[in-house]
Tab-separated table of C-alpha atoms in Angstrom:
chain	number	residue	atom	x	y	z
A	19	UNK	CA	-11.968	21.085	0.118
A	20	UNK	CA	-14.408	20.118	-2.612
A	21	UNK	CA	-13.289	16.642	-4.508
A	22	UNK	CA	-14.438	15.157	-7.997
A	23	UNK	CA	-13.354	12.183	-9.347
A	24	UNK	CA	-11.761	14.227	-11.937
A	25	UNK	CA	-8.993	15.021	-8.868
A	26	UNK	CA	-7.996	11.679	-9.228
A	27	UNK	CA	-7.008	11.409	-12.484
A	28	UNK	CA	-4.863	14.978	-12.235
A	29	UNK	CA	-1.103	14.768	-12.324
A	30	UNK	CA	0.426	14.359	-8.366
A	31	UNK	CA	3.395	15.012	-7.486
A	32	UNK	CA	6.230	12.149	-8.193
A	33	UNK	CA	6.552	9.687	-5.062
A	34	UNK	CA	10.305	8.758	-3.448
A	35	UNK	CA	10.465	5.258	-3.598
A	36	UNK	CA	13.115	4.344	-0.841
A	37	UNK	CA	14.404	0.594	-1.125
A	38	UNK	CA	17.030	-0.641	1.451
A	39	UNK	CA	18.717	-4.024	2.203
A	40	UNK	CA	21.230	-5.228	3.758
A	41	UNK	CA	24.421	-6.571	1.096
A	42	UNK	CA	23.279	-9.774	-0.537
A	43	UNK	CA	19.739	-9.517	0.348
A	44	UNK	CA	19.236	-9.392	-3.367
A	45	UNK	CA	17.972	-5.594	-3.877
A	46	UNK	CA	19.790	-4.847	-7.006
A	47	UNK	CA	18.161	-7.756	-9.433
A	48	UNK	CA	14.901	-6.569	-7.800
A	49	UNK	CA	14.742	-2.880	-8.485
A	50	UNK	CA	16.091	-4.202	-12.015
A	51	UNK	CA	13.112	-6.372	-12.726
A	52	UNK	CA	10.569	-4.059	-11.040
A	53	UNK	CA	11.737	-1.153	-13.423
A	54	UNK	CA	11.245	-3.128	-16.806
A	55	UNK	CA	7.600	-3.400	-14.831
A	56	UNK	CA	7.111	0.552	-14.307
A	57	UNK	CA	9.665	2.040	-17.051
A	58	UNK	CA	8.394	5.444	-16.679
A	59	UNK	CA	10.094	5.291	-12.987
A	60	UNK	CA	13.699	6.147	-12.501
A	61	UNK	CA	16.208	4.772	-10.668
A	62	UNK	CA	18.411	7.391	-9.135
A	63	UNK	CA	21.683	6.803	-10.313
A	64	UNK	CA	24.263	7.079	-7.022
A	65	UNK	CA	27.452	8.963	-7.039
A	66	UNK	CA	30.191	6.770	-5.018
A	67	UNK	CA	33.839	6.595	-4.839
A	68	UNK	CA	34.143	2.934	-4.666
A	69	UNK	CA	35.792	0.878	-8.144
A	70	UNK	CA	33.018	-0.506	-10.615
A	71	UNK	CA	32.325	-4.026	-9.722
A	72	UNK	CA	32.331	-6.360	-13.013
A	73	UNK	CA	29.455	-5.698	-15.718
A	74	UNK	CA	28.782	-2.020	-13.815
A	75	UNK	CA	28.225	0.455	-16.788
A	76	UNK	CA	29.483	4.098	-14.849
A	77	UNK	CA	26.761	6.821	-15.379
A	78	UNK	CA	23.965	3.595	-15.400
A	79	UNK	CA	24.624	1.744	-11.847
A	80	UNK	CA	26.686	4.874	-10.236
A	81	UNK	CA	28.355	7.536	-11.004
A	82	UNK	CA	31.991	6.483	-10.077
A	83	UNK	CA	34.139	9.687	-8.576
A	84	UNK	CA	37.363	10.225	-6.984
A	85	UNK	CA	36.663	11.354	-2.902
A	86	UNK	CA	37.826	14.389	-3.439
A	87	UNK	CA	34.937	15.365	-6.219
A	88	UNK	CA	32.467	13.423	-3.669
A	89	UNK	CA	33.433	15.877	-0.775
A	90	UNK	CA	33.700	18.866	-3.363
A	91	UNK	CA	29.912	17.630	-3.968
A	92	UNK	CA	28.879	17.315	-0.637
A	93	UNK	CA	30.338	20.697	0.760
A	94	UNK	CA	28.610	22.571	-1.692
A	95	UNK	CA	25.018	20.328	-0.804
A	96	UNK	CA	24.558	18.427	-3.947
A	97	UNK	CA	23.343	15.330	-2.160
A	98	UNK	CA	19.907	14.937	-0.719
A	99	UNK	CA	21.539	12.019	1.401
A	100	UNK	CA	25.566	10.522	1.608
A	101	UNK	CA	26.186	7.653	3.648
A	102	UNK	CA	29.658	6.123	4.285
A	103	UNK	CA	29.043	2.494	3.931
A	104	UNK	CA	32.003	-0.500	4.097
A	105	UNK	CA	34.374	2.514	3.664
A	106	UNK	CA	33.034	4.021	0.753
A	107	UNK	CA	31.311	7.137	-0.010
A	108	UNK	CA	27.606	6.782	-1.684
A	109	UNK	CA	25.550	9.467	-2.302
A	110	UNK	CA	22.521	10.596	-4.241
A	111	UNK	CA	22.558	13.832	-6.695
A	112	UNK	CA	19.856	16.119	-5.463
A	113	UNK	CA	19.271	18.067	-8.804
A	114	UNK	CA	18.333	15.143	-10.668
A	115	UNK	CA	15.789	14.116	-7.863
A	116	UNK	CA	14.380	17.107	-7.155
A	117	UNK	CA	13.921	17.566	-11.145
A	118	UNK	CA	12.102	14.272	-11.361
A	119	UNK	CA	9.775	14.802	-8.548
A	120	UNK	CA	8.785	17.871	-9.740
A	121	UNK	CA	7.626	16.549	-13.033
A	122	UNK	CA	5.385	13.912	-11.223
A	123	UNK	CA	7.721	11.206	-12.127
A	124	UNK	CA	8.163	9.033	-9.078
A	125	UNK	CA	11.386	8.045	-8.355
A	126	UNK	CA	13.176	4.685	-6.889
A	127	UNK	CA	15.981	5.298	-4.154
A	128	UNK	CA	18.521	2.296	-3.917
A	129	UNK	CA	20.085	3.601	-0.643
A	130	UNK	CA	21.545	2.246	2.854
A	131	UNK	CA	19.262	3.006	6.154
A	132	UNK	CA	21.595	6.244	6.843
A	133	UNK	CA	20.410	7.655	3.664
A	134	UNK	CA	17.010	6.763	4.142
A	135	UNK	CA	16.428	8.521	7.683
A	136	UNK	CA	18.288	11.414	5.721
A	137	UNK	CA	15.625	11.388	2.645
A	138	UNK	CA	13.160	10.341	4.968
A	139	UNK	CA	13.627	13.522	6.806
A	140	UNK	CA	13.091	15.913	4.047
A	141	UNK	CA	11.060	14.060	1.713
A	142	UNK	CA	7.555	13.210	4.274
A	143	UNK	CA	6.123	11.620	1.581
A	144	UNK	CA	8.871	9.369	0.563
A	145	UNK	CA	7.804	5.348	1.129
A	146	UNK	CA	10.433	3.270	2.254
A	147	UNK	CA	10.729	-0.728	1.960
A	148	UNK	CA	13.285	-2.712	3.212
A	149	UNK	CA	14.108	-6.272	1.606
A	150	UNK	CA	15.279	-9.241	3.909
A	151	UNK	CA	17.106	-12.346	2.939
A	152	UNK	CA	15.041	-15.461	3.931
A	153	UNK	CA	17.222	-15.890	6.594
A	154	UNK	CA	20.782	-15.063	8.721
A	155	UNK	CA	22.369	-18.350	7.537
A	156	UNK	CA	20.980	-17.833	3.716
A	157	UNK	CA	22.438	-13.996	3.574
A	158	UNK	CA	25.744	-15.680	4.597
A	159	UNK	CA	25.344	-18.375	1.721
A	160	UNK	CA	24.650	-15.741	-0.816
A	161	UNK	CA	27.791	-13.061	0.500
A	162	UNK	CA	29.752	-16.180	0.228
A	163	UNK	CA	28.849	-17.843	-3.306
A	164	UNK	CA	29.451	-14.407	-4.973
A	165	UNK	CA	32.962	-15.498	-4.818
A	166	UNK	CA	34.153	-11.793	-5.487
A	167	UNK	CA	34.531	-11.208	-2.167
A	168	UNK	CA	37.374	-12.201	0.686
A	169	UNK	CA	36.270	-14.334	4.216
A	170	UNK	CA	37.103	-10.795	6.094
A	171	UNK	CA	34.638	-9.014	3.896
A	172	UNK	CA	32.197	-11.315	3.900
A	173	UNK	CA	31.863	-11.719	7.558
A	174	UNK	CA	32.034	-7.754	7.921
A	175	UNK	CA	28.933	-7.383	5.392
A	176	UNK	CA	27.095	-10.136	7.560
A	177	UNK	CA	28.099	-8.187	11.243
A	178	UNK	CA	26.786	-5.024	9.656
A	179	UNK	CA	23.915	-6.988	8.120
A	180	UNK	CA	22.387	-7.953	11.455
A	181	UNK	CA	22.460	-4.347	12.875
A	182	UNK	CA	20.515	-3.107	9.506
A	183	UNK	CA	17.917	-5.089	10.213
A	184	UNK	CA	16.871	-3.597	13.216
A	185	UNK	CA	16.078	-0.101	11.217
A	186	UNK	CA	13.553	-2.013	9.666
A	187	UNK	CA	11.284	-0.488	12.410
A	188	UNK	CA	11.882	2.785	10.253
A	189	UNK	CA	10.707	1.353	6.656
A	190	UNK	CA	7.146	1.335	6.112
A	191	UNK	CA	6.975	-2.478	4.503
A	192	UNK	CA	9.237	-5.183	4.378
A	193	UNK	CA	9.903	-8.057	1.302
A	194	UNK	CA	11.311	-11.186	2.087
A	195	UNK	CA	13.282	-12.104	-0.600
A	196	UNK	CA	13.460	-16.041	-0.933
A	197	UNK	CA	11.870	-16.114	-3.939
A	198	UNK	CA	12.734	-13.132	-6.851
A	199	UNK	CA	9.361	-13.377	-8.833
A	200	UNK	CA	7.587	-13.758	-5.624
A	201	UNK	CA	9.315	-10.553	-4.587
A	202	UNK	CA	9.336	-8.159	-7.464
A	203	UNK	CA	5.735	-8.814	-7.786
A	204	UNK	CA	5.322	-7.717	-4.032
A	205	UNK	CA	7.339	-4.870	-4.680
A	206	UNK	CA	5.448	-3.998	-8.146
A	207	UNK	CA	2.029	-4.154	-5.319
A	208	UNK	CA	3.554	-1.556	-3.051
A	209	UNK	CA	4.321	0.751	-5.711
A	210	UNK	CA	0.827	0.770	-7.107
A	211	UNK	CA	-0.825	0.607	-3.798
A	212	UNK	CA	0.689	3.860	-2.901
A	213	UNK	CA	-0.622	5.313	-6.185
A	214	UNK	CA	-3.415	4.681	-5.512
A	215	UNK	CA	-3.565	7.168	-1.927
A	216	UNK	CA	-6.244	9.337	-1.747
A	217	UNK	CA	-3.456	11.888	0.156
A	218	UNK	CA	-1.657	12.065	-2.411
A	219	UNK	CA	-4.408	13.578	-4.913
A	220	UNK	CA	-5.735	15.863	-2.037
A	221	UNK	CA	-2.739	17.089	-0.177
A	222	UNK	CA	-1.293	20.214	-1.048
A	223	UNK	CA	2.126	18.881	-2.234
A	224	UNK	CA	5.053	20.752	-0.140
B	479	UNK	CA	12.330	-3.442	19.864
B	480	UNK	CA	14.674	-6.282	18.845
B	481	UNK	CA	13.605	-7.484	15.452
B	482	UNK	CA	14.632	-10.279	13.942
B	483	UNK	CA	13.649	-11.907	10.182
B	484	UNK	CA	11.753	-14.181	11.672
B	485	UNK	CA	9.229	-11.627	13.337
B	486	UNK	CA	7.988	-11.042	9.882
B	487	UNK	CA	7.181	-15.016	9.177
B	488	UNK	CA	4.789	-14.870	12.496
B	489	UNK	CA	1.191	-14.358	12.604
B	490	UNK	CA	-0.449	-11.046	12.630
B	491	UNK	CA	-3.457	-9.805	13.307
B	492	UNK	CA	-6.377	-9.638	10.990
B	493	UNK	CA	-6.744	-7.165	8.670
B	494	UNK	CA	-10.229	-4.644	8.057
B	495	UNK	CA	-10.143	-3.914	4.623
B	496	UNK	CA	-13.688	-1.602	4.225
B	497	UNK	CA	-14.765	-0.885	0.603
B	498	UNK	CA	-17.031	1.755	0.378
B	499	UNK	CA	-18.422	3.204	-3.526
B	500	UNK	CA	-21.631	5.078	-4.382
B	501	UNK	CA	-24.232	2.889	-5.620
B	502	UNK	CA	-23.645	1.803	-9.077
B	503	UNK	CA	-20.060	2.050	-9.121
B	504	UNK	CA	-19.574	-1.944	-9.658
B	505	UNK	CA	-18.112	-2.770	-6.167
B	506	UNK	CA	-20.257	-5.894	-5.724
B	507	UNK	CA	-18.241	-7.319	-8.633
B	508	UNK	CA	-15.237	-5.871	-7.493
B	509	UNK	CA	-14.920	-7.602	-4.316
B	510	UNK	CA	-16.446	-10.889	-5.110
B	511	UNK	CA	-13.553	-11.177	-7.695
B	512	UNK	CA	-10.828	-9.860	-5.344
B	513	UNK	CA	-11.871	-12.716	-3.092
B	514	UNK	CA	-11.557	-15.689	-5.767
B	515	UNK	CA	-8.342	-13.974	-5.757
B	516	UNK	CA	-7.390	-13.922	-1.667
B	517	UNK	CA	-9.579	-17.098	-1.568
B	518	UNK	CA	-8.122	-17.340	2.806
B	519	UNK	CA	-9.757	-13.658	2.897
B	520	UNK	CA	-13.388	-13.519	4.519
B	521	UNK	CA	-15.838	-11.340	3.402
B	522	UNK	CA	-18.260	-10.265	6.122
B	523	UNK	CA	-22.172	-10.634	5.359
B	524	UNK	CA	-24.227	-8.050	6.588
B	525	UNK	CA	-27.770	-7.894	7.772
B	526	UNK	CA	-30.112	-5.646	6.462
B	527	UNK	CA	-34.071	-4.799	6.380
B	528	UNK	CA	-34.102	-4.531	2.305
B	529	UNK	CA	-35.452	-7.607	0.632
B	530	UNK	CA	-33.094	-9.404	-1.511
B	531	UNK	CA	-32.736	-8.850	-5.142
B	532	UNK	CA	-32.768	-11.218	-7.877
B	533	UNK	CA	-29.820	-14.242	-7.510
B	534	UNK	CA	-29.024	-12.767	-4.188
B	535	UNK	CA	-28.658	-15.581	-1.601
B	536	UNK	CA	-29.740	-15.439	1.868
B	537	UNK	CA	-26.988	-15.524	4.285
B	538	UNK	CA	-24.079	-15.580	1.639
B	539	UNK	CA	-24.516	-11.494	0.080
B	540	UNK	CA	-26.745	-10.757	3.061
B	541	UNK	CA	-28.527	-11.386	6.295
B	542	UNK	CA	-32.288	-10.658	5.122
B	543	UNK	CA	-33.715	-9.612	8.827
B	544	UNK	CA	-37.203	-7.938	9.592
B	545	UNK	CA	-36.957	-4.189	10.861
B	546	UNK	CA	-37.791	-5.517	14.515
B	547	UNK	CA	-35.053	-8.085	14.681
B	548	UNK	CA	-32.631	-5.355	13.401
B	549	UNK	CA	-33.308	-3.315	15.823
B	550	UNK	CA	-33.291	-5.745	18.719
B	551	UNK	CA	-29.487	-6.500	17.827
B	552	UNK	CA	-29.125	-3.136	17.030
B	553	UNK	CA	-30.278	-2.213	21.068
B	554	UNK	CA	-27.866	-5.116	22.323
B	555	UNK	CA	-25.187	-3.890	20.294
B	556	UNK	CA	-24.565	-6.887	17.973
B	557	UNK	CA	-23.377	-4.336	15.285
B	558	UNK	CA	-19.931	-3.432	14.649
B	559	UNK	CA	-21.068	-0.693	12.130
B	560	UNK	CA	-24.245	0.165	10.678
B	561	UNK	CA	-26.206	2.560	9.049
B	562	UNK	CA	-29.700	3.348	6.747
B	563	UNK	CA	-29.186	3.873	3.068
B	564	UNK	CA	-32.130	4.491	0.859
B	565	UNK	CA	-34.414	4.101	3.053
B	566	UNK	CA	-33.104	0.266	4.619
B	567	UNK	CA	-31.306	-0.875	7.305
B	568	UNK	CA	-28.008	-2.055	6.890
B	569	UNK	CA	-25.050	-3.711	9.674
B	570	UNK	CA	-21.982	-5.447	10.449
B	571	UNK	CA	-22.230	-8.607	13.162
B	572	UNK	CA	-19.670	-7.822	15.436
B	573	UNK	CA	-18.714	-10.936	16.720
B	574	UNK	CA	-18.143	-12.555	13.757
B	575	UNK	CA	-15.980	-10.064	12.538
B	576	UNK	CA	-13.735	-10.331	15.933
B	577	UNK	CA	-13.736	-14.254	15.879
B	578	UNK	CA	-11.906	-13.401	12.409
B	579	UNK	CA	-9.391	-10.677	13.521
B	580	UNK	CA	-8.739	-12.435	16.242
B	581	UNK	CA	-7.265	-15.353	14.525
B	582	UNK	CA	-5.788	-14.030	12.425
B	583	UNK	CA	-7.989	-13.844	9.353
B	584	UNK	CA	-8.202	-10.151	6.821
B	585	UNK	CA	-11.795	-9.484	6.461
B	586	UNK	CA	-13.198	-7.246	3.575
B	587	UNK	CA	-16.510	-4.903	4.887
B	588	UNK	CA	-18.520	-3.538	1.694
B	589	UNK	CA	-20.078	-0.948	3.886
B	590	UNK	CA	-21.160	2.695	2.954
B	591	UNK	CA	-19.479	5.869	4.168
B	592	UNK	CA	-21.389	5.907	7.326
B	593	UNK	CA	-20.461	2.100	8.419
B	594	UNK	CA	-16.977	3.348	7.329
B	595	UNK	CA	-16.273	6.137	9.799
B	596	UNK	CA	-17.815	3.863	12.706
B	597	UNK	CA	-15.455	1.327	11.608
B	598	UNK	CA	-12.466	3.345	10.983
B	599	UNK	CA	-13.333	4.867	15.110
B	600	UNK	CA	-13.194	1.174	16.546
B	601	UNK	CA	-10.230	-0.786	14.354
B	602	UNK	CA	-7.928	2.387	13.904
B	603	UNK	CA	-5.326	0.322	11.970
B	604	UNK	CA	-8.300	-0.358	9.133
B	605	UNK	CA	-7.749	-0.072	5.202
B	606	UNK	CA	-10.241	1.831	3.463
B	607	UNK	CA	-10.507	2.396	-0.179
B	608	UNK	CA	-13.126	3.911	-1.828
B	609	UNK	CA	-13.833	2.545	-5.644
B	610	UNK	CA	-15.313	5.468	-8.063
B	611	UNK	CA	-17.023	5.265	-11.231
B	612	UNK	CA	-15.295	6.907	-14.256
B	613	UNK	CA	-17.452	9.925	-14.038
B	614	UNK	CA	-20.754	10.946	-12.975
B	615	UNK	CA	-22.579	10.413	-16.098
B	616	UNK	CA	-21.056	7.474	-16.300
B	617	UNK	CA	-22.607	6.602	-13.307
B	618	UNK	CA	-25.742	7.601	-14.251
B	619	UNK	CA	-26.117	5.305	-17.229
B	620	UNK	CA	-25.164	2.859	-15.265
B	621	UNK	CA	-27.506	3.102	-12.435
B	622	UNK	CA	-30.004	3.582	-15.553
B	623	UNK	CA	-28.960	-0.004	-17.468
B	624	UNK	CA	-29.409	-1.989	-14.482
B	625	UNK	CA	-33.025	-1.090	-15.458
B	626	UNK	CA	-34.473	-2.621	-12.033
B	627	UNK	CA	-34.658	0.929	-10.620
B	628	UNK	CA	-37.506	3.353	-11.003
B	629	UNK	CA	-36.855	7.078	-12.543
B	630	UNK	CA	-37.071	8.722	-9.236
B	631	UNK	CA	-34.807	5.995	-7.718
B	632	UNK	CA	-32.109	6.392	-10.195
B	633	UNK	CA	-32.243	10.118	-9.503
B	634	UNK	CA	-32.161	9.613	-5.709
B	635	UNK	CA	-29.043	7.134	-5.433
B	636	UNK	CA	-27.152	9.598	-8.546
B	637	UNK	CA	-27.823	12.345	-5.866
B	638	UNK	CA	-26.511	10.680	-2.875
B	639	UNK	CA	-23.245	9.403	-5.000
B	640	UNK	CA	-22.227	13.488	-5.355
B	641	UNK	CA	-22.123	13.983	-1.601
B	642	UNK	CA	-20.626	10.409	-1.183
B	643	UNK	CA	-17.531	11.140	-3.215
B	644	UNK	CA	-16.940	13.923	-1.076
B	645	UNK	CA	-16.157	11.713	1.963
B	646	UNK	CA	-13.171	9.875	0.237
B	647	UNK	CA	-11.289	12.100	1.652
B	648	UNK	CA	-11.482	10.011	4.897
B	649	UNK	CA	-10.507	7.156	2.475
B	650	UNK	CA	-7.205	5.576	2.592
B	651	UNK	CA	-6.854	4.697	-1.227
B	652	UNK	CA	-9.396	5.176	-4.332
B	653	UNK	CA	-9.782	2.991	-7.183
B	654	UNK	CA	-11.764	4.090	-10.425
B	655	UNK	CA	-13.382	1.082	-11.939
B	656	UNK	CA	-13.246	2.320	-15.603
B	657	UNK	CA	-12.112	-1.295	-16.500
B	658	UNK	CA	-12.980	-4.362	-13.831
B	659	UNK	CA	-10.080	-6.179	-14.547
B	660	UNK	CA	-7.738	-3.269	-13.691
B	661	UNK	CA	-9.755	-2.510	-10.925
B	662	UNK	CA	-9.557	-5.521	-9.672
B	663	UNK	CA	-5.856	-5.805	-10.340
B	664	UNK	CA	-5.576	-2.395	-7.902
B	665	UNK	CA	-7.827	-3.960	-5.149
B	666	UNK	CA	-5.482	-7.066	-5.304
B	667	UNK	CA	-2.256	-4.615	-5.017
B	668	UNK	CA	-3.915	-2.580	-1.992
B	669	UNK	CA	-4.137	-5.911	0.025
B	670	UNK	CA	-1.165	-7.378	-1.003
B	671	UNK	CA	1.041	-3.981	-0.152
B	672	UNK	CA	-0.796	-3.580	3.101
B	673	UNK	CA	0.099	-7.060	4.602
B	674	UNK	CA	3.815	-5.832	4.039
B	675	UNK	CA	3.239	-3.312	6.312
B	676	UNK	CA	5.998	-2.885	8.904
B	677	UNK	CA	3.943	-1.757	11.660
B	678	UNK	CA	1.465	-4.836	12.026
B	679	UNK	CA	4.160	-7.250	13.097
B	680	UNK	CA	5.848	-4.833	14.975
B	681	UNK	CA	3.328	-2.946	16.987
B	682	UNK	CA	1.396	-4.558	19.740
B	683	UNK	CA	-2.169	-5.367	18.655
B	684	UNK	CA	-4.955	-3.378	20.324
């Protein structure tokens, strides 16, 4: 194959942006901040049949639906991944994705690790990060000082916390997240870095 | 593989990060300014048979050597990479390079696209990026306004920066330096993204 440098200034096809974290590792405030960085991203908004949390706008953080639309969803293969996480049903419309991607707009995944081994799957391309609380004993300080949740919950979401981690060895970078600047600007790297991939200009997308 | 958070606060190994760009294309500026950025980042000084340009220092942008003591460390293998461009000699002390890795330090290699594949052969979990002009004629008035070069020289390295481009695609990102500053700000990202790589804290170093 013959490259110029105009190649590299072509449209490529959008790039699955896959960020994971265990609860309280502090993932939603930092796909927030590194949106308003990259606004012509999109955050795929999540179908899930769990109740809106305070200050959750429905059709903006997730599209809140009863289980039995979820499973009507699922049966008929709406979601490019569904993941049952704390009891509740999460899953991400495919159409919308797969509508996105095609335009060459990249796209940011705010999924659990089943869903990412499920997008990872089908999506080759897809880049997957996984943010970490500075520590064990911080996570529980944060699940804790929320205040919204009870001592049972809490201690369930730090269990499963500890066996996330270890699918880390899946993602393909990791953010420590002790500091939020510090760690949207390391997330705003990894997004241009992969931009910036000479594999993506040269590949014939699939 | 047990992980835990605190796998990611260890050391890892040193980092190659090889820059490679046809002549012309600004990548002496490039790096020098990534480097006031990662100030803890080394950048490797080469030897080489040309004779040093204008403000070039001896032993900080290169190793000025004669052709016979080139070829003596050439013949004991004192090069990591090395190759002739235009005419000169050009290589990478190897055991410099190692001391670095080895504790720990990233190392940035402005080598050409030969030094590059020897490179790439040796340290397979190397970074390579190759930096681009904005187009060829672009290119060409540069190589013209440095106004040091000869006609027939201009033509020469404008010749050998057509097949050149054609090897980024052994290249794992490109940058085109249409503005320094934003070219710089891409280097930056590249380094920053890749030392949030899973796989060098979890992998075993060669």
């Amino acid at each position: 194959m013959t490259v110029s440098i105009r190649s590299f200034t072509k449209r490529r096809p959008g790039i699955v942006f896959i960020v994971s974290a265990p609860s309280g590792a502090g993932k939603t405030t930092l796909t927030r901040k590194v949106l308003s960085i990259y606004p012509e991203m999109s955050l795929s908004v999540s179908c899930t049949t769990r109740t809106p949390r305070d200050g959750e706008t429905p059709g903006k953080d997730y599209d809140f639906v009863s289980e039995a639309v979820f499973k009507r969803m699922l049966a008929a293969g709406d979601f490019a991944e569904w993941a049952e996480v704390h009891g509740k049903l999460y899953g991400t419309p495919r159409r919308m994705l797969e509508r996105r991607l095609r335009g060459g707009g990249d796209v940011l995944l705010d999924i659990d690790v089943q869903g990412a081994r499920q997008i990872r799957r089908h999506y080759t391309s897809a880049v997957s990060i996984f943010v970490l609380p500075p520590s064990l004993d911080e996570l529980r300080r944060r699940l804790a000082g929320r205040g919204t949740d009870a001592r049972k919950t809490i201690d369930q979401r730090w269990n499963n916390a500890r066996h996330e981690i270890q699918e880390i060895q899946g993602y393909d970078y990791f953010i420590i997240n002790r500091d939020v600047d510090e760690a949207v600007k390391q997330l705003a790297a990894v997004i241009a870095a992969e931009r910036l991939k000479v594999c993506r200009y040269t590949q014939k997308p699939r």
